[in-house]
CSV table of C-alpha atoms in Angstrom, one decimal:
chain,number,residue,atom,x,y,z
A,1,MET,CA,-43.2,205.7,215.2
A,2,GLY,CA,-39.9,206.3,217.0
A,3,LEU,CA,-37.0,204.0,217.4
A,4,THR,CA,-38.0,202.8,220.8
A,5,ALA,CA,-41.3,202.0,219.3
A,6,THR,CA,-40.1,200.0,216.4
A,7,LEU,CA,-37.6,197.7,218.6
A,8,GLN,CA,-40.5,196.7,221.0
A,9,GLY,CA,-42.5,196.1,217.9
A,10,PHE,CA,-39.8,194.0,216.3
A,11,ALA,CA,-39.2,192.0,219.9
A,12,GLU,CA,-43.1,191.5,219.8
A,13,LYS,CA,-43.3,190.1,216.4
A,14,CYS,CA,-40.4,188.0,217.3
A,15,ASN,CA,-42.3,186.7,220.6
A,16,GLN,CA,-45.4,185.9,218.5
A,17,HIS,CA,-43.7,183.8,215.7
A,18,GLU,CA,-44.2,180.3,216.9
A,19,ARG,CA,-41.1,178.9,214.9
A,20,LEU,CA,-38.9,182.0,216.0
A,21,ARG,CA,-39.8,181.3,219.5
A,22,VAL,CA,-38.3,177.3,219.1
A,23,MET,CA,-35.5,178.5,217.2
A,24,ASN,CA,-34.4,181.6,219.8
A,25,ARG,CA,-34.7,179.3,223.1
A,26,ASP,CA,-31.1,178.7,223.0
A,27,TRP,CA,-30.3,182.6,222.6
A,28,THR,CA,-29.7,184.6,225.5
A,29,ARG,CA,-28.2,188.0,224.6
A,30,ASN,CA,-27.8,191.6,225.5
A,31,VAL,CA,-27.6,193.9,222.5
A,32,ARG,CA,-26.6,197.6,222.7
A,33,VAL,CA,-28.4,199.5,219.5
A,34,LEU,CA,-26.7,202.9,219.1
A,35,ALA,CA,-28.3,205.6,216.8
A,36,GLU,CA,-24.9,207.2,216.4
A,37,ASP,CA,-26.3,210.4,214.5
A,38,VAL,CA,-28.2,211.3,217.8
A,39,GLY,CA,-26.1,209.7,220.3
A,40,GLN,CA,-28.7,207.7,221.6
A,41,ASP,CA,-28.8,204.3,223.3
A,42,TYR,CA,-31.4,201.7,223.1
A,43,TRP,CA,-31.3,197.9,223.6
A,44,ILE,CA,-32.9,194.5,222.9
A,45,ARG,CA,-32.3,191.7,225.3
A,46,SER,CA,-33.2,187.8,224.8
A,47,VAL,CA,-33.9,185.5,227.4
A,48,ALA,CA,-33.9,182.2,226.2
A,49,GLY,CA,-35.9,183.5,223.2
A,50,GLU,CA,-38.2,186.0,224.8
A,51,LEU,CA,-37.3,189.5,223.4
A,52,SER,CA,-37.7,192.9,225.0
A,53,ALA,CA,-36.7,196.1,224.3
A,54,GLY,CA,-36.1,199.6,225.4
A,55,GLU,CA,-34.7,203.0,225.5
A,56,GLY,CA,-31.4,203.9,227.6
A,57,GLU,CA,-28.3,201.9,228.3
A,58,LEU,CA,-28.0,198.2,229.0
A,59,SER,CA,-27.5,197.7,232.9
A,60,GLU,CA,-25.6,194.3,231.6
A,61,ASP,CA,-22.6,194.1,229.5
A,62,ALA,CA,-23.4,193.8,225.9
A,63,ASP,CA,-23.0,190.5,224.0
A,64,MET,CA,-23.5,192.3,220.6
A,65,GLU,CA,-23.6,196.3,219.4
A,66,ILE,CA,-25.4,197.3,216.6
A,67,ARG,CA,-24.6,201.1,215.5
A,68,ALA,CA,-26.2,203.0,212.4
A,69,ASP,CA,-28.0,206.3,212.0
A,70,GLN,CA,-31.2,206.0,213.5
A,71,ARG,CA,-33.0,206.3,210.2
A,72,VAL,CA,-31.0,203.2,209.1
A,73,LEU,CA,-31.9,201.2,212.4
A,74,GLU,CA,-35.7,202.1,212.0
A,75,ALA,CA,-35.7,200.7,208.8
A,76,VAL,CA,-34.0,197.3,209.6
A,77,PHE,CA,-36.0,196.8,212.5
A,78,SER,CA,-39.2,197.5,210.9
A,79,GLY,CA,-38.6,195.4,207.8
A,80,GLU,CA,-37.8,197.9,205.1
A,81,MET,CA,-34.6,196.9,205.1
A,82,THR,CA,-32.4,193.9,205.6
A,83,PRO,CA,-29.4,193.9,208.2
A,84,THR,CA,-27.2,192.9,205.3
A,85,GLU,CA,-28.0,195.9,203.0
A,86,PRO,CA,-26.4,198.6,205.5
A,87,TYR,CA,-24.1,196.3,206.6
A,88,ASN,CA,-22.1,195.6,203.4
A,89,GLN,CA,-22.6,199.4,202.2
A,90,GLY,CA,-20.7,200.3,205.8
A,91,ASP,CA,-23.9,201.9,206.9
A,92,LEU,CA,-24.4,199.6,209.7
A,93,MET,CA,-21.7,198.2,212.1
A,94,VAL,CA,-21.8,194.8,214.3
A,95,ARG,CA,-19.9,194.1,217.3
A,96,GLY,CA,-19.9,190.7,218.3
A,97,ASN,CA,-20.6,187.2,216.9
A,98,GLN,CA,-21.2,187.0,213.2
A,99,ASP,CA,-23.4,183.6,214.0
A,100,ASP,CA,-26.1,186.6,215.9
A,101,LEU,CA,-25.8,188.7,212.6
A,102,PHE,CA,-26.8,185.7,210.5
A,103,ARG,CA,-29.7,184.8,213.5
A,104,LEU,CA,-30.7,188.5,213.0
A,105,ASP,CA,-31.1,188.3,209.6
A,106,VAL,CA,-33.1,184.7,209.7
A,107,ILE,CA,-35.5,186.6,212.2
A,108,THR,CA,-36.1,189.4,209.9
A,109,LEU,CA,-36.5,187.4,206.7
A,110,MET,CA,-38.9,185.3,209.0
A,111,ILE,CA,-41.1,187.8,209.9
A,112,TRP,CA,-41.1,190.4,206.9
A,113,GLY,CA,-40.1,187.8,204.2
A,114,GLU,CA,-37.8,189.1,201.3
B,1,MET,CA,-22.2,142.5,206.5
B,2,GLN,CA,-25.4,140.7,205.4
B,3,ALA,CA,-27.1,143.8,203.5
B,4,ARG,CA,-28.0,142.7,199.8
B,5,ILE,CA,-26.5,144.8,197.0
B,6,ARG,CA,-28.2,145.7,193.8
B,7,GLY,CA,-27.6,147.9,191.0
B,8,THR,CA,-23.8,149.0,191.7
B,9,CYS,CA,-21.7,149.9,188.8
B,10,GLN,CA,-19.4,147.7,186.6
B,11,LYS,CA,-16.1,147.1,188.3
B,12,ARG,CA,-13.3,145.2,186.7
B,13,MET,CA,-10.1,143.5,188.4
B,14,GLY,CA,-8.2,142.6,184.7
B,15,THR,CA,-4.7,143.8,184.0
B,16,MET,CA,-5.7,146.0,180.7
B,17,GLY,CA,-4.2,149.3,181.0
B,18,ILE,CA,-5.8,152.4,182.7
B,19,ASP,CA,-7.2,154.9,180.0
B,20,LYS,CA,-8.0,157.3,182.6
B,21,THR,CA,-6.8,158.9,185.9
B,22,VAL,CA,-9.1,161.1,188.0
B,23,VAL,CA,-8.3,162.4,191.8
B,24,GLY,CA,-10.8,163.7,194.1
B,25,ILE,CA,-8.8,166.1,196.7
B,26,SER,CA,-11.3,166.5,199.7
B,27,LEU,CA,-11.1,168.6,202.6
B,28,GLY,CA,-12.5,166.0,204.9
B,29,SER,CA,-10.4,163.6,206.9
B,30,SER,CA,-7.5,161.7,205.2
B,31,GLN,CA,-8.6,158.5,207.0
B,32,ARG,CA,-11.4,157.8,204.4
B,33,ASP,CA,-8.9,158.0,201.4
B,34,HIS,CA,-9.2,154.9,199.1
B,35,GLU,CA,-8.9,154.4,195.5
B,36,ALA,CA,-10.8,152.1,192.8
B,37,GLU,CA,-10.9,151.2,189.2
B,38,ILE,CA,-14.3,151.0,187.1
B,39,ILE,CA,-15.4,150.8,183.4
B,40,LEU,CA,-17.1,153.9,182.3
B,41,SER,CA,-19.1,153.4,178.9
B,42,GLY,CA,-16.0,151.2,178.0
B,43,THR,CA,-13.0,153.2,179.5
B,44,ARG,CA,-11.1,151.8,182.3
B,45,VAL,CA,-10.8,154.9,184.9
B,46,LYS,CA,-8.4,154.7,188.0
B,47,ILE,CA,-9.9,156.9,190.7
B,48,ARG,CA,-8.7,157.9,193.8
B,49,ARG,CA,-9.7,160.3,197.0
B,50,GLN,CA,-7.4,162.1,199.0
B,51,GLY,CA,-8.2,164.2,202.0
B,52,SER,CA,-6.4,167.3,203.8
B,53,ASP,CA,-7.9,166.6,206.8
B,54,GLY,CA,-9.7,170.1,206.5
B,55,SER,CA,-6.6,172.2,205.5
B,56,LEU,CA,-7.4,174.6,202.8
B,57,ALA,CA,-3.5,175.1,202.2
B,58,ARG,CA,-2.8,171.3,202.1
B,59,ALA,CA,-5.8,171.1,199.7
B,60,LYS,CA,-4.2,173.8,197.6
B,61,GLU,CA,-0.9,172.1,197.4
B,62,LEU,CA,-2.3,168.6,196.4
B,63,LEU,CA,-4.3,170.3,193.6
B,64,ILE,CA,-1.2,172.3,192.5
B,65,ASP,CA,1.1,169.3,192.4
B,66,LEU,CA,-2.0,167.2,190.1
B,67,ASP,CA,-2.5,170.1,187.5
B,68,GLY,CA,-1.8,169.0,184.4
B,69,GLN,CA,-0.8,165.3,185.3
B,70,VAL,CA,-4.2,163.7,185.7
B,71,ASP,CA,-7.6,164.0,183.2
B,72,ALA,CA,-9.7,165.7,185.7
B,73,ILE,CA,-10.3,166.6,189.5
B,74,GLY,CA,-12.6,166.3,192.2
B,75,LEU,CA,-13.4,168.8,194.7
B,76,GLY,CA,-14.7,167.3,197.6
B,77,GLY,CA,-16.3,168.4,201.4
B,78,ILE,CA,-16.5,171.6,199.6
B,79,ASP,CA,-19.2,172.9,197.2
B,80,ARG,CA,-17.8,175.2,194.5
B,81,TRP,CA,-21.2,176.7,193.8
B,82,LEU,CA,-24.4,176.6,195.3
B,83,VAL,CA,-27.1,176.4,192.6
B,84,VAL,CA,-30.6,177.3,193.5
B,85,ASP,CA,-33.6,177.7,191.5
B,86,GLY,CA,-31.1,179.0,188.8
B,87,GLU,CA,-29.1,181.4,190.8
B,88,ARG,CA,-25.4,180.2,191.2
B,89,TYR,CA,-23.6,181.0,194.4
B,90,ALA,CA,-19.8,181.0,194.0
B,91,VAL,CA,-18.4,179.4,197.4
B,92,ARG,CA,-15.2,181.6,198.1
B,93,ASP,CA,-13.0,179.2,199.8
B,94,ALA,CA,-13.6,176.9,197.0
B,95,GLU,CA,-13.1,179.4,194.4
B,96,MET,CA,-9.6,179.9,195.7
B,97,LEU,CA,-8.7,176.3,195.3
B,98,ALA,CA,-10.3,175.6,191.9
B,99,ALA,CA,-8.1,178.8,190.8
B,100,ALA,CA,-4.8,177.4,192.0
B,101,VAL,CA,-5.5,174.6,189.0
B,102,LYS,CA,-4.8,176.2,185.5
B,103,LYS,CA,-4.8,172.8,183.3
B,104,THR,CA,-7.0,170.0,184.5
B,105,PRO,CA,-11.0,170.2,184.5
B,106,VAL,CA,-11.9,170.6,188.3
B,107,VAL,CA,-15.7,169.7,188.9
B,108,ASP,CA,-17.2,169.4,192.7
B,109,GLY,CA,-20.3,166.8,191.9
B,110,ARG,CA,-22.8,169.7,191.4
B,111,GLY,CA,-23.5,168.7,187.4
B,112,PHE,CA,-23.9,165.1,188.5
B,113,LYS,CA,-26.4,166.1,191.5
B,114,GLU,CA,-28.1,168.3,189.6
B,115,VAL,CA,-28.9,165.6,186.6
B,116,PHE,CA,-28.5,162.2,188.2
B,117,GLU,CA,-29.9,162.8,191.8
B,118,PRO,CA,-33.5,164.0,190.6
B,119,LYS,CA,-33.5,160.9,188.2
B,120,VAL,CA,-32.8,158.6,191.4
B,121,ILE,CA,-35.3,160.2,193.0
B,122,ARG,CA,-38.0,159.5,190.2
B,123,GLN,CA,-37.0,156.1,190.0
B,124,LEU,CA,-37.0,155.0,193.3
B,125,LEU,CA,-40.7,156.3,193.3
B,126,ALA,CA,-41.6,154.7,189.9
B,127,ALA,CA,-39.7,151.4,191.5
B,128,GLY,CA,-42.1,151.9,194.6
B,129,GLN,CA,-39.3,152.0,197.0
B,130,ILE,CA,-40.6,155.4,198.2
B,131,ASP,CA,-43.9,156.8,198.1
B,132,SER,CA,-44.8,160.5,197.8
B,133,SER,CA,-47.0,160.2,201.2
B,134,GLN,CA,-43.5,159.6,203.1
B,135,ARG,CA,-42.1,162.6,205.0
B,136,VAL,CA,-38.7,163.6,203.9
B,137,LEU,CA,-35.9,165.1,205.9
B,138,MET,CA,-33.2,166.7,203.7
B,139,VAL,CA,-30.5,167.5,206.0
B,140,SER,CA,-28.9,170.2,203.7
B,141,ALA,CA,-30.9,171.2,200.1
B,142,LEU,CA,-29.1,174.1,199.2
B,143,ASP,CA,-26.3,171.9,198.2
B,144,ARG,CA,-28.5,169.4,196.7
B,145,PHE,CA,-30.9,171.5,195.1
B,146,GLY,CA,-31.8,168.9,192.3
B,147,MET,CA,-32.9,166.4,194.5
B,148,ALA,CA,-34.9,168.4,197.1
B,149,ASP,CA,-36.7,169.8,193.9
B,150,ALA,CA,-37.2,166.1,192.8
B,151,PHE,CA,-38.9,165.8,196.2
B,152,TYR,CA,-41.1,168.8,195.9
B,153,ALA,CA,-42.1,168.4,192.6
B,154,LEU,CA,-43.2,164.9,193.0
B,155,GLY,CA,-45.5,165.7,196.4
B,156,PHE,CA,-43.3,164.5,199.1
B,157,PRO,CA,-43.8,166.6,202.4
B,158,THR,CA,-40.0,167.5,202.9
B,159,ILE,CA,-38.0,169.8,205.5
B,160,ALA,CA,-34.8,171.1,204.4
B,161,GLY,CA,-32.5,171.3,207.3
B,162,ASP,CA,-29.8,173.8,206.3
B,163,LEU,CA,-30.5,176.0,208.9
B,164,ILE,CA,-30.6,173.2,211.5
B,165,PHE,CA,-27.8,171.2,210.7
B,166,SER,CA,-25.3,173.8,209.2
B,167,ALA,CA,-25.8,176.8,211.2
B,168,GLY,CA,-27.2,175.4,214.5
B,169,LEU,CA,-30.6,177.2,214.1
B,170,ASP,CA,-33.7,174.8,215.2
B,171,LEU,CA,-35.9,176.3,212.2
B,172,PRO,CA,-36.7,173.9,209.7
B,173,ILE,CA,-37.2,175.1,206.3
B,174,VAL,CA,-41.0,173.8,205.6
B,175,SER,CA,-41.4,174.7,201.9
B,176,ARG,CA,-39.6,175.3,198.5
B,177,ARG,CA,-40.4,178.9,198.2
B,178,GLU,CA,-39.3,179.3,201.7
B,179,LEU,CA,-35.8,177.6,200.7
B,180,VAL,CA,-35.2,180.0,197.4
B,181,GLU,CA,-36.0,183.3,199.8
B,182,LEU,CA,-33.8,182.1,202.3
B,183,ALA,CA,-31.1,181.3,199.8
B,184,ARG,CA,-31.4,184.5,198.1
B,185,ARG,CA,-31.2,186.4,201.3
B,186,LEU,CA,-28.4,184.4,203.0
B,187,LEU,CA,-26.2,182.9,200.6
B,188,PRO,CA,-24.5,185.9,198.8
B,189,GLU,CA,-22.9,186.4,202.4
B,190,VAL,CA,-22.6,183.2,203.4
B,191,VAL,CA,-20.6,181.9,200.6
B,192,LYS,CA,-17.8,184.3,201.7
B,193,ARG,CA,-17.5,182.9,205.0
B,194,PRO,CA,-15.2,179.9,205.7
B,195,PHE,CA,-17.0,176.9,204.8
B,196,ALA,CA,-15.7,174.6,207.8
B,197,GLU,CA,-18.5,177.0,209.8
B,198,PHE,CA,-21.1,175.5,208.0
B,199,TYR,CA,-20.0,171.7,207.2
B,200,PRO,CA,-17.8,169.5,209.0
B,201,VAL,CA,-14.2,169.2,207.6
B,202,GLY,CA,-11.5,167.1,208.7
B,203,GLU,CA,-11.7,165.7,212.2
B,204,ALA,CA,-15.0,167.3,212.2
B,205,GLN,CA,-16.0,164.4,210.3
B,206,GLU,CA,-15.4,161.6,212.9
B,207,THR,CA,-16.6,163.2,215.9
B,208,VAL,CA,-19.4,161.6,218.3
B,209,PRO,CA,-22.7,162.6,217.0
B,210,ASP,CA,-24.5,165.6,218.0
B,211,GLN,CA,-28.2,164.7,219.0
B,212,ARG,CA,-29.7,167.9,219.7
B,213,PHE,CA,-32.1,167.5,216.9
B,214,GLN,CA,-33.4,163.9,217.1
B,215,ARG,CA,-37.0,164.8,216.6
B,216,TYR,CA,-36.1,166.1,212.9
B,217,PHE,CA,-35.0,162.5,212.4
B,218,ASP,CA,-37.9,160.7,214.4
B,219,GLN,CA,-40.4,162.4,212.4
B,220,ALA,CA,-38.9,161.7,209.0
B,221,ASP,CA,-39.6,158.4,206.7
B,222,ILE,CA,-36.8,159.4,204.0
B,223,ILE,CA,-33.4,160.9,205.3
B,224,ALA,CA,-31.7,162.8,202.7
B,225,GLY,CA,-28.5,164.7,201.7
B,226,ASP,CA,-25.1,164.6,202.8
B,227,PHE,CA,-23.7,161.9,204.7
B,228,HIS,CA,-21.1,163.7,206.5
B,229,LEU,CA,-24.2,166.3,208.2
B,230,ILE,CA,-26.3,163.0,208.7
B,231,ARG,CA,-23.7,161.4,210.2
B,232,ARG,CA,-22.8,164.4,212.5
B,233,TYR,CA,-26.1,164.2,214.0
B,234,LEU,CA,-27.1,160.5,213.5
B,235,PRO,CA,-29.6,159.2,216.4
B,236,PRO,CA,-29.3,156.0,218.2
B,237,VAL,CA,-32.4,154.7,216.3
B,238,LEU,CA,-33.4,155.2,213.0
B,239,ALA,CA,-36.0,152.1,212.6
B,240,GLY,CA,-37.6,151.3,209.3
B,241,LYS,CA,-35.8,154.8,207.8
B,242,ILE,CA,-34.7,155.2,204.5
B,243,VAL,CA,-31.6,156.8,204.1
B,244,VAL,CA,-30.7,158.8,200.6
B,245,THR,CA,-26.8,159.8,200.4
B,246,ASN,CA,-23.7,158.9,199.4
B,247,THR,CA,-19.9,158.5,200.4
B,248,THR,CA,-20.6,155.9,202.8
B,249,THR,CA,-17.9,153.3,203.9
B,250,SER,CA,-18.5,149.8,205.0
B,251,LYS,CA,-18.3,151.0,208.3
B,252,ASP,CA,-20.8,153.7,207.9
B,253,VAL,CA,-23.2,150.9,206.3
B,254,GLU,CA,-22.7,149.0,209.6
B,255,ASN,CA,-23.5,151.9,211.5
B,256,LEU,CA,-26.9,152.4,210.0
B,257,LYS,CA,-27.5,149.1,209.9
B,258,GLN,CA,-27.2,148.9,213.5
B,259,ARG,CA,-29.6,151.9,214.0
B,260,GLY,CA,-32.2,150.1,212.1
B,261,VAL,CA,-32.1,151.8,208.5
B,262,ARG,CA,-34.1,149.7,206.7
B,263,LEU,CA,-33.2,150.7,203.1
B,264,LEU,CA,-29.6,152.6,202.2
B,265,VAL,CA,-29.7,154.0,198.5
B,266,THR,CA,-26.4,155.5,197.7
B,267,THR,CA,-26.5,157.9,194.5
B,268,THR,CA,-23.1,156.9,193.4
B,269,PRO,CA,-22.1,153.5,193.1
B,270,ILE,CA,-20.2,151.6,195.6
B,271,LEU,CA,-16.9,150.2,194.6
B,272,SER,CA,-14.9,148.2,196.9
B,273,GLY,CA,-17.5,148.7,200.0
B,274,ARG,CA,-17.6,152.7,199.4
B,275,SER,CA,-19.9,154.9,197.7
B,276,PHE,CA,-17.5,157.7,196.1
B,277,GLY,CA,-18.3,161.0,196.1
B,278,THR,CA,-20.3,162.9,193.7
B,279,ASN,CA,-17.2,164.9,193.0
B,280,VAL,CA,-15.1,161.9,191.8
B,281,VAL,CA,-17.7,160.5,189.7
B,282,GLU,CA,-18.5,163.5,188.1
B,283,ALA,CA,-14.4,163.9,187.6
B,284,ALA,CA,-14.7,160.6,186.3
B,285,MET,CA,-17.1,161.1,183.5
B,286,VAL,CA,-15.8,164.7,182.5
B,287,ALA,CA,-12.8,162.4,181.9
B,288,VAL,CA,-14.8,159.7,179.8
B,289,LEU,CA,-17.3,162.3,178.1
B,290,GLY,CA,-14.9,165.2,177.3
B,291,VAL,CA,-17.7,167.2,178.4
B,292,GLY,CA,-18.3,169.6,181.3
B,293,PRO,CA,-20.9,170.3,183.1
B,294,ASP,CA,-21.5,173.6,182.2
B,295,GLU,CA,-21.5,172.8,178.5
B,296,PRO,CA,-24.5,172.1,176.6
B,297,GLY,CA,-24.3,168.5,176.4
B,298,TRP,CA,-24.0,167.7,179.9
B,299,THR,CA,-27.2,166.8,180.7
B,300,HIS,CA,-28.1,164.5,178.0
B,301,ALA,CA,-24.8,162.9,178.2
B,302,VAL,CA,-25.1,162.0,182.2
B,303,GLU,CA,-28.6,160.9,181.4
B,304,SER,CA,-27.8,158.3,179.1
B,305,PHE,CA,-24.7,157.2,181.0
B,306,ASP,CA,-24.9,153.8,181.6
B,307,MET,CA,-24.7,154.3,185.7
B,308,ALA,CA,-26.7,152.4,188.4
B,309,PHE,CA,-27.2,154.2,191.7
B,310,SER,CA,-27.1,151.4,194.6
B,311,GLN,CA,-29.5,149.8,197.4
B,312,MET,CA,-28.9,148.1,200.1
B,313,ASP,CA,-31.7,146.5,202.3
B,314,LEU,CA,-30.1,146.6,205.5
B,315,ASN,CA,-33.1,145.6,207.8
B,316,PRO,CA,-35.9,144.1,205.2
B,317,ALA,CA,-39.2,144.5,206.7
């Protein structure tokens, strides 16, 4: 499965999770996701907690930017790895609010568990 | 105040000399500074609380000044460690403060909370003051895992509001398992961040309550946990509710009474109208007992200690 499908699957899981929908309803963000090793842009958009994702550049300014190799991004957004793990090892860079990274951690935990 | 007070700790206003002196240095507001004298196991202890108005640097200065001058020091408005299901997470800001003290024992109330607060819950249940069908909102459970664990173990339907009230994420933690998982996943990083990002310190303790999350208070029969978090999100009406907390002043008690709270339980005794922070009480116990919370005799010593929590019927049914 490619990263586009992984990100879309992540967005779908979020949208289907009732408690996450409540948690994210005050969360509107444009997230740039950059697979650095292949130089490919992706995006995740949250509009009042309704998530969508796709391939290509964002049409708006990014509130948050996540950069890593494609395999790391696929692992994080498919639940194989927590975001904190590669972040602490320097394999995942996040630009933006640290609260958003915290929220991402909570989202992945709620979707996939430990 | 018309409230009826039961079970307060023994207090003496005599002229005998002071046996021990302890000071609580808090990141909280200096407006809440106070002092009192208590008798613990026959020892007269002078206790004092001093706030640094949210300043870590000021708190550190105060700690350095006190080092070697008093019998024990309490660290308030911050936790030195969060201990969840046996795992201990060191809070970086608090470690920095504690490291400034070289001679005097420094405690944060964790040892008192772990041992004494579950006992309070069991005693309230045994006395019929609470019953296990009542819904509990713990505004924060990660800093009071002993109390939360007691509610879970006794069968109370319990929601932990750590993500809601400390991180602003509207996600109630609905089980012990979920609480422990969140702690394992999040705390290793959270404890490295500035403590003030997750907890009201200094002037933030005096701000007008934020009522975004009122529904969680409405749904609960028992509201438990840190009073500064309760106060920060306090809804206008709490009719018939039971509040289990500490560090309340007489003004806070009046505030809760006006909002309709039926019963206020403070896990630390009320002295001169205030319930002291767990850190100060723990410091007093360390000074008197000569044993610290990480030493083998601590649990037995605390459990056998002659200290009562306080109950105030603010609006009797």
